mmCIF file of C-alpha atoms in Angstrom:
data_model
loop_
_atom_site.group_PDB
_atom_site.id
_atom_site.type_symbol
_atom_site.label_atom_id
_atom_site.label_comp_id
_atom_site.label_asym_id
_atom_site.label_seq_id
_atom_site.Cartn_x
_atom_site.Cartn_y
_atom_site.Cartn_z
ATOM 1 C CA UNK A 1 -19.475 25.663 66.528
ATOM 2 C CA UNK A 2 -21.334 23.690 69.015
ATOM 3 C CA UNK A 3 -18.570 24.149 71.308
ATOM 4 C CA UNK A 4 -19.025 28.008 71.128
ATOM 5 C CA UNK A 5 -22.954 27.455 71.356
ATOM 6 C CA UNK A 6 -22.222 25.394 74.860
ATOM 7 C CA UNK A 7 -19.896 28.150 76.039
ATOM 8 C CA UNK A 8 -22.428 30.970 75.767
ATOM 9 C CA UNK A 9 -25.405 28.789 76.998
ATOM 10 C CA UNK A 10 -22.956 28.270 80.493
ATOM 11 C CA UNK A 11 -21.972 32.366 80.247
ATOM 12 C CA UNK A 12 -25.647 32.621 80.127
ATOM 13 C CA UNK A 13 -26.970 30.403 83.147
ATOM 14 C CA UNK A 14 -23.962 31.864 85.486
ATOM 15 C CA UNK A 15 -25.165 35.429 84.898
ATOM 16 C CA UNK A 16 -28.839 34.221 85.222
ATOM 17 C CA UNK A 17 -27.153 32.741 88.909
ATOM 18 C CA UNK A 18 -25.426 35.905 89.760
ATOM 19 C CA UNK A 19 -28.181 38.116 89.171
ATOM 20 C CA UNK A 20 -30.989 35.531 91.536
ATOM 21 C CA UNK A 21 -28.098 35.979 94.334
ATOM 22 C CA UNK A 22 -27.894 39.581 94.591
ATOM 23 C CA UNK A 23 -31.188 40.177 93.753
ATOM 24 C CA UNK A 24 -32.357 37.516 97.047
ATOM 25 C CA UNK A 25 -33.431 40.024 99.867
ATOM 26 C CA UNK A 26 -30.794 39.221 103.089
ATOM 27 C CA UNK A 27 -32.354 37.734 105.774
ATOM 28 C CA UNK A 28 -32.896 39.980 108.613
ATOM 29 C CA UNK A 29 -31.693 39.109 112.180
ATOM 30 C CA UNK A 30 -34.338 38.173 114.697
ATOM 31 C CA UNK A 31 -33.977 39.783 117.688
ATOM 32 C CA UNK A 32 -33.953 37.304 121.236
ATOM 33 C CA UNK A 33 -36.287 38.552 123.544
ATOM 34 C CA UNK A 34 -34.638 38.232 126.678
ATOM 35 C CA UNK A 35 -36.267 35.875 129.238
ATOM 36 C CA UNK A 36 -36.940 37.694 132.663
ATOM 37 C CA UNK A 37 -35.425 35.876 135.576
ATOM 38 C CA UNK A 38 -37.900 35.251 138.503
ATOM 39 C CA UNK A 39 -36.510 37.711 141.279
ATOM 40 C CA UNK A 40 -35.930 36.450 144.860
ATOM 41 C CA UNK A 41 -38.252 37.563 147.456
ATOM 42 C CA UNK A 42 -37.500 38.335 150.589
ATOM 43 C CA UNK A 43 -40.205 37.055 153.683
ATOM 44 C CA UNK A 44 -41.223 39.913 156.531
ATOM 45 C CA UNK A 45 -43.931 40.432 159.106
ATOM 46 C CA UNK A 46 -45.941 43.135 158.844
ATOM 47 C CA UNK A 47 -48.330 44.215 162.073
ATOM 48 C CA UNK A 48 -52.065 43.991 161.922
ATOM 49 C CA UNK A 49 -52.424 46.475 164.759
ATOM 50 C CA UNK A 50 -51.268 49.287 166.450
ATOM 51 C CA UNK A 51 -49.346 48.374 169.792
ATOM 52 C CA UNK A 52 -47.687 50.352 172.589
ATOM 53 C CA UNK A 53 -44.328 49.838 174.325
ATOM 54 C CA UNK A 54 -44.150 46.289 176.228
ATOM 55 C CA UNK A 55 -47.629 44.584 173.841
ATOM 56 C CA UNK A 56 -47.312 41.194 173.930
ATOM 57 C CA UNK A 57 -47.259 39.754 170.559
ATOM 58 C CA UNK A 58 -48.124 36.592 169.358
ATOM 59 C CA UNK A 59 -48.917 34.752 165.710
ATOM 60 C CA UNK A 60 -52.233 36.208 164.556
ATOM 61 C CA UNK A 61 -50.518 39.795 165.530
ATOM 62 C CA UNK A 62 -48.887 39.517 162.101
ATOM 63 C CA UNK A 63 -49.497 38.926 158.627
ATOM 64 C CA UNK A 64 -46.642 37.921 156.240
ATOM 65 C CA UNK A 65 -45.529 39.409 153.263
ATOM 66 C CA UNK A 66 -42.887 38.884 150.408
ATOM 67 C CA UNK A 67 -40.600 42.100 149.748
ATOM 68 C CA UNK A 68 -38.750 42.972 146.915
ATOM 69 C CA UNK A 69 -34.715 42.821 147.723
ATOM 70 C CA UNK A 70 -35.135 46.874 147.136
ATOM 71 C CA UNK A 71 -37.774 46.793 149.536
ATOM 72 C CA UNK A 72 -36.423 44.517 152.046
ATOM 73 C CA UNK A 73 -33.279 46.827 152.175
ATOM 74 C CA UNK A 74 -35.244 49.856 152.736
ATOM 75 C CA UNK A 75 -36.067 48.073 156.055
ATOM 76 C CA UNK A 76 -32.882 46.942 156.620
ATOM 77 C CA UNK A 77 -33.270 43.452 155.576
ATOM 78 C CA UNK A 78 -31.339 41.108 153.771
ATOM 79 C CA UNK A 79 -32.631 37.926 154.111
ATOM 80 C CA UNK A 80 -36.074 36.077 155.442
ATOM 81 C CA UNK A 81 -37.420 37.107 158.819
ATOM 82 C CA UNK A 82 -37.709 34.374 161.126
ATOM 83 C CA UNK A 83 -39.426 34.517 164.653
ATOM 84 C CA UNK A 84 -39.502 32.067 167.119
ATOM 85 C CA UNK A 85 -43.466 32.004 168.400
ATOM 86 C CA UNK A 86 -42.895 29.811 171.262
ATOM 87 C CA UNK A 87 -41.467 32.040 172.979
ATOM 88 C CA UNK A 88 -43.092 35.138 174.450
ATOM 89 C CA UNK A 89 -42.085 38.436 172.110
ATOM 90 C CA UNK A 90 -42.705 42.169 173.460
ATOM 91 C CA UNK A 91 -42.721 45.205 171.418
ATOM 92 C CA UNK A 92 -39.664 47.750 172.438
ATOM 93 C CA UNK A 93 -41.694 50.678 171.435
ATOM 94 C CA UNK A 94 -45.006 51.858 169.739
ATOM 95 C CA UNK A 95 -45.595 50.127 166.467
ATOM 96 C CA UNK A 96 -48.424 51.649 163.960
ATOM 97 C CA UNK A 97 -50.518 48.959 162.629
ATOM 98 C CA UNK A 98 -49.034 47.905 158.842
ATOM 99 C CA UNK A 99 -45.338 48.387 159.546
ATOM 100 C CA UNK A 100 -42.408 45.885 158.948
ATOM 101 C CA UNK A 101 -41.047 44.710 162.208
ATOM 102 C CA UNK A 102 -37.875 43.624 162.491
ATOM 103 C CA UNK A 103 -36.131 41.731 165.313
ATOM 104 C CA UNK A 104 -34.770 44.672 166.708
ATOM 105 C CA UNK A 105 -38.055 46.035 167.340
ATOM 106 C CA UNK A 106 -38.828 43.225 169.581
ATOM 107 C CA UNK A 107 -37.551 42.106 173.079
ATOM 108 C CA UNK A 108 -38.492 38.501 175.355
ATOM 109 C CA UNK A 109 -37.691 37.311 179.031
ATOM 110 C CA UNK A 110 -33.768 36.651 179.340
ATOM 111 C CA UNK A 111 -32.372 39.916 177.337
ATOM 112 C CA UNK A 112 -31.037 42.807 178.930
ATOM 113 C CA UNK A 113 -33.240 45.444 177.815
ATOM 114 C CA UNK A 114 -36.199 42.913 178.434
ATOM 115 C CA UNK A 115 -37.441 44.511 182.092
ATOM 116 C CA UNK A 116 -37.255 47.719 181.131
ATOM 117 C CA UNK A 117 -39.257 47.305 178.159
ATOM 118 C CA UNK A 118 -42.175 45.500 180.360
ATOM 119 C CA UNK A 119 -42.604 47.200 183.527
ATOM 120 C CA UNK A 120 -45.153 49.869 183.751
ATOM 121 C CA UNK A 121 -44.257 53.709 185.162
ATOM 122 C CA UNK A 122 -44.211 53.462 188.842
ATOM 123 C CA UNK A 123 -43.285 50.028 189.582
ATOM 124 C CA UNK A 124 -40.360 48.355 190.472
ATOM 125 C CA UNK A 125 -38.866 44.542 189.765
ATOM 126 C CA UNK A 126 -38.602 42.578 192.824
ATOM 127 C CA UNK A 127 -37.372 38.611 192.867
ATOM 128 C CA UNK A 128 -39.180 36.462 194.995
ATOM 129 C CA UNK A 129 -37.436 32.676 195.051
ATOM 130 C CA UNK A 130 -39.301 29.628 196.210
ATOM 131 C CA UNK A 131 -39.512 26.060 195.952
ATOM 132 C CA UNK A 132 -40.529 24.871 192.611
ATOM 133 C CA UNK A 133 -43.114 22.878 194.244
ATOM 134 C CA UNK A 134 -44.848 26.206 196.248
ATOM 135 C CA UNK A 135 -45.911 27.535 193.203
ATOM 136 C CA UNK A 136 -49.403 25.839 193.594
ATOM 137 C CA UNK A 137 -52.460 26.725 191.882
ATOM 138 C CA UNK A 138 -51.634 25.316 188.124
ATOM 139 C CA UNK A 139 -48.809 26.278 186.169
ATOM 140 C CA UNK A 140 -47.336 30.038 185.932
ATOM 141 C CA UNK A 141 -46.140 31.587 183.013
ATOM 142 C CA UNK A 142 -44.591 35.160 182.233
ATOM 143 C CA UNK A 143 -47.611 37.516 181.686
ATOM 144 C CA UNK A 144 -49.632 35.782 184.532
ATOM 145 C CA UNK A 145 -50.793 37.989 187.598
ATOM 146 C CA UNK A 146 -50.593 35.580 191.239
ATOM 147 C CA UNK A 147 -51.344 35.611 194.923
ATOM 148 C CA UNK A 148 -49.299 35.935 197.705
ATOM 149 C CA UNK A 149 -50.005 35.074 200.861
ATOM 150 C CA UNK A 150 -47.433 34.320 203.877
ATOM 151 C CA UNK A 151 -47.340 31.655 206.327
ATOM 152 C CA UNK A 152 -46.327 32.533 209.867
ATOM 153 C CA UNK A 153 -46.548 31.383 214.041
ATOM 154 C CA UNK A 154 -46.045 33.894 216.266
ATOM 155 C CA UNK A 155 -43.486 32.301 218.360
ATOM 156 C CA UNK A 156 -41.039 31.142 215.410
ATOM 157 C CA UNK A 157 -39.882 32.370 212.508
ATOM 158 C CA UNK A 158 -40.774 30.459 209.381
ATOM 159 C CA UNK A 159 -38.410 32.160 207.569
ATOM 160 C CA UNK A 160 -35.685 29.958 208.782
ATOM 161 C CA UNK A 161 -37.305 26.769 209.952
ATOM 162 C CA UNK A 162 -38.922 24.453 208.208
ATOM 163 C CA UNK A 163 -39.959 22.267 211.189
ATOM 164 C CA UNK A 164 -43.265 24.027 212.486
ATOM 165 C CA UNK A 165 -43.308 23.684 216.523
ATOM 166 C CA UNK A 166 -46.110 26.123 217.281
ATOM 167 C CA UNK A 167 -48.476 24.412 215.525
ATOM 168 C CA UNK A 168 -51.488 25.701 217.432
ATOM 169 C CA UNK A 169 -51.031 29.370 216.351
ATOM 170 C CA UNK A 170 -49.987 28.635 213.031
ATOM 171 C CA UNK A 171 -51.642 31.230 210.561
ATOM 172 C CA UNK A 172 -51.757 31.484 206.479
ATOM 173 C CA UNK A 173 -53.045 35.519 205.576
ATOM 174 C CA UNK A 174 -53.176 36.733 201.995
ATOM 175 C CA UNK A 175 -50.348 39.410 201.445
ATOM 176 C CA UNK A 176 -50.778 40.684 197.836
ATOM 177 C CA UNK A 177 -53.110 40.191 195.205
ATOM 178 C CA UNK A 178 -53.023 39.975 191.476
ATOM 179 C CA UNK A 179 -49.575 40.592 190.961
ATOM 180 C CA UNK A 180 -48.012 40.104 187.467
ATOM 181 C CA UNK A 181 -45.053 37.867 186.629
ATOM 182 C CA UNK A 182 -42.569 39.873 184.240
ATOM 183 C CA UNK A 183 -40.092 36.544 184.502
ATOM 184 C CA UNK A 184 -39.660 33.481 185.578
ATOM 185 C CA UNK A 185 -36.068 31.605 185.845
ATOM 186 C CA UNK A 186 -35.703 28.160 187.181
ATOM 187 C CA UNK A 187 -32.534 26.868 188.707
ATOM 188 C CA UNK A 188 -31.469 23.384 190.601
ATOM 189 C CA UNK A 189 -29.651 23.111 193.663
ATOM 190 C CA UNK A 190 -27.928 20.281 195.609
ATOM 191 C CA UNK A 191 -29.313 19.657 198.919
ATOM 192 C CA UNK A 192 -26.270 18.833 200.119
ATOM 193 C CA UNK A 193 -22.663 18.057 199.643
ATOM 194 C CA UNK A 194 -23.124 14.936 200.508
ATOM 195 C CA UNK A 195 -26.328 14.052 198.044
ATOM 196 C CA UNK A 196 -27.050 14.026 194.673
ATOM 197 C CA UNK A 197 -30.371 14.895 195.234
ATOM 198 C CA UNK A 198 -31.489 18.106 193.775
ATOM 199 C CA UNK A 199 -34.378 20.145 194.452
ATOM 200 C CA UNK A 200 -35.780 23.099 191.892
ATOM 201 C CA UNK A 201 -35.988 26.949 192.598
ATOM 202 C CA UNK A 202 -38.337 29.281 190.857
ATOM 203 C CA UNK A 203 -37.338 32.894 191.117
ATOM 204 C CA UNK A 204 -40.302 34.918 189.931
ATOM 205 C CA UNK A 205 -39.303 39.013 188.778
ATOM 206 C CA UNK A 206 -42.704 40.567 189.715
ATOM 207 C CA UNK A 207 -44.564 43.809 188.908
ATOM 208 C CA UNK A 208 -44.811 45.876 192.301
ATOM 209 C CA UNK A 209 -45.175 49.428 193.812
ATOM 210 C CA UNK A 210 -42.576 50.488 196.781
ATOM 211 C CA UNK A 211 -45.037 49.961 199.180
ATOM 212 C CA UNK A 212 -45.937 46.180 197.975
ATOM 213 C CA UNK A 213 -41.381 45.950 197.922
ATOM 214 C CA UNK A 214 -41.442 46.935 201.697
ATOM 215 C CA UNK A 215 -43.791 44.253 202.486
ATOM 216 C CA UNK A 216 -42.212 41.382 200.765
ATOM 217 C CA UNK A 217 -38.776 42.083 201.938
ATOM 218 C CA UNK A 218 -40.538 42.055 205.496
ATOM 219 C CA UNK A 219 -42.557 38.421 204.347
ATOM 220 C CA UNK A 220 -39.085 37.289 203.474
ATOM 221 C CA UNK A 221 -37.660 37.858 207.040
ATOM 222 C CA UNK A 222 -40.084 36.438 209.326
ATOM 223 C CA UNK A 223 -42.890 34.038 207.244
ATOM 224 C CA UNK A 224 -42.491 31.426 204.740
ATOM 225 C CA UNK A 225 -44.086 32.864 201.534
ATOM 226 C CA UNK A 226 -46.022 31.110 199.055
ATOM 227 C CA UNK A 227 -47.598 31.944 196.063
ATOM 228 C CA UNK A 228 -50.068 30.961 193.690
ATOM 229 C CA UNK A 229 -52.007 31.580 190.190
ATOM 230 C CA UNK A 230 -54.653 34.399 190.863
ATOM 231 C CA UNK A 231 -58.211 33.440 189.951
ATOM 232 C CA UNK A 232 -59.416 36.725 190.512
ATOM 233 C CA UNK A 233 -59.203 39.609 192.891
ATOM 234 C CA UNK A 234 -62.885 38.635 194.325
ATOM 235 C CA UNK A 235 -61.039 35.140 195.779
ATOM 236 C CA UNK A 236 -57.494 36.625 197.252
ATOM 237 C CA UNK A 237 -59.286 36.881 200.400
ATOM 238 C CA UNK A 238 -59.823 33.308 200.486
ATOM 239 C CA UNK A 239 -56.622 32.081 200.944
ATOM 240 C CA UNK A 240 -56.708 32.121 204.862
ATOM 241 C CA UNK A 241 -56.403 30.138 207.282
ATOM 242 C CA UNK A 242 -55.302 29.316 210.912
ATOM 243 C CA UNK A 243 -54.611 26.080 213.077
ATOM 244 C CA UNK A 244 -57.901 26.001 214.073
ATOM 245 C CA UNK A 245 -59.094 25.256 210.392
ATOM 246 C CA UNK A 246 -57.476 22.104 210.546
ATOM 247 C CA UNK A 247 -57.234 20.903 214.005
ATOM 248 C CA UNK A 248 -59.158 20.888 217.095
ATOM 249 C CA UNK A 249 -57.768 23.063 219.853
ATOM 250 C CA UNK A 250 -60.516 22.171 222.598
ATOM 251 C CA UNK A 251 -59.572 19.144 223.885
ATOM 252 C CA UNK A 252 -56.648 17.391 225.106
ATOM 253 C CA UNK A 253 -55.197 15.423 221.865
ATOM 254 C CA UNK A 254 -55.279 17.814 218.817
ATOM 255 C CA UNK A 255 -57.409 15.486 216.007
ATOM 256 C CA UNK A 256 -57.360 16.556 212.363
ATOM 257 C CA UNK A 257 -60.805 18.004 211.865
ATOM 258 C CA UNK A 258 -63.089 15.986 208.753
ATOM 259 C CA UNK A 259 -63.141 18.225 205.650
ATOM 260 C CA UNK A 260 -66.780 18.463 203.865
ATOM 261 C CA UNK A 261 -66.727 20.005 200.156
ATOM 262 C CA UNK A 262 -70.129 22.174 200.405
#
């Protein structure tokens, strides 16, 4: 009897189990949210102003901005935009003020489309090479404008000799004026074969007309030409000079004359 009682009690508290279990409510899945991933930007240079065809361009020029790798692309870019501001960058063509620009959209001194970009409608290029040390008048720099004046005697050609004989008639004029440097390349040379001694060449690419070419390719043939950092057009005049500047011609002995600053 009890034994029958036990066995229904157990029937009992197993159906009482079953039924809790199906009647539990299931639990429901929660759903991940997905964690965004931080996207790569891509660095450009976008212009604060307009600029023309052969604008110099420095720092302040631009502004920089973070693009989108859909962005970047739409620009042609793939990865950060780098520019080297110590040296001197040009614009290739007009840029509007706001636009992305892109290394190809700039040019400096040393490339091959670099002249072109620079010099203005109705000039020409023309090298003029001198002695490192005749470029007087404080350093020049691509972008500067300079003076040229020539040195000559009438009797010898300083063109060829450096030893002055004439040195009563010797003459320094002013030639050009406010002339602008579009490159600069320095170069060393031996002396001589049997030195080591070196000396340095500038070659300077200036801006000038055909007019200003015929006169300089004259300067070069018969004068030794020098040239030096313009001040200003009001002062070109003031770089002449003759013999009698410096030395007494009057008298016998020829006496370096006593300089006074006024």
């Amino acid at each position: 009897m009890n034994s029958k009682i036990i066995l229904g009690l157990a029937v009992v508290a197993i159906s009482i189990g079953l039924y809790g279990v199906t009647q539990t409510p299931s639990t429901k899945e929660i759903p991940t949210q997905s964690v965004n991933q931080v996207e790569l930007k891509i660095l450009a240079w976008q212009l604060k102003r307009d600029v023309v065809q052969g604008d110099k361009l420095v720092r302040r020029d631009f502004e920089a901005v973070y693009l989108t790798r859909q962005q970047a692309g739409s620009h042609g870019l793939t990865e950060d935009t780098r520019f080297n501001w110590q040296q001197s960058l040009f614009a290739k063509q007009a840029l509007q003020q706001g636009g992305i620009v892109t290394p190809e959209l700039l040019t400096s001194p040393g490339q091959t489309d670099y002249l072109n970009t620079v010099i203005e409608p109705g000039f020409v290029p023309f090298n003029v090479t001198v002695p490192g040390e005749d470029v007087v008048g404080g350093t020049i720099s691509v972008g500067d404008l300079v003076d040229i004046s020539v040195l000559s005697a009438p009797k010898q050609n300083l063109a060829n000799d450096k030893r002055v004989d004439d040195i009563q008639h010797l003459t320094m004029t002013p030639l050009l004026a406010q002339v602008p440097v579009l490159d600069m390349v320095s170069r060393q040379r031996s002396v001589s074969t049997l030195s080591s001694e070196k000396v340095t060449e500038v070659t300077l690419v200036l801006q000038v007309t055909n007019r200003q070419v015929a006169q300089l390719t004259i300067a070069k043939r018969i004068a030794e030409i020098e040239v030096h950092k313009s001040i200003g057009k009001e002062f070109s005049d003031d770089l002449e000079a003759d013999s009698s500047d410096v030395i007494s011609l009057s008298g016998q002995r020829d006496e370096i004359r006593e300089y006074r600053f006024k």
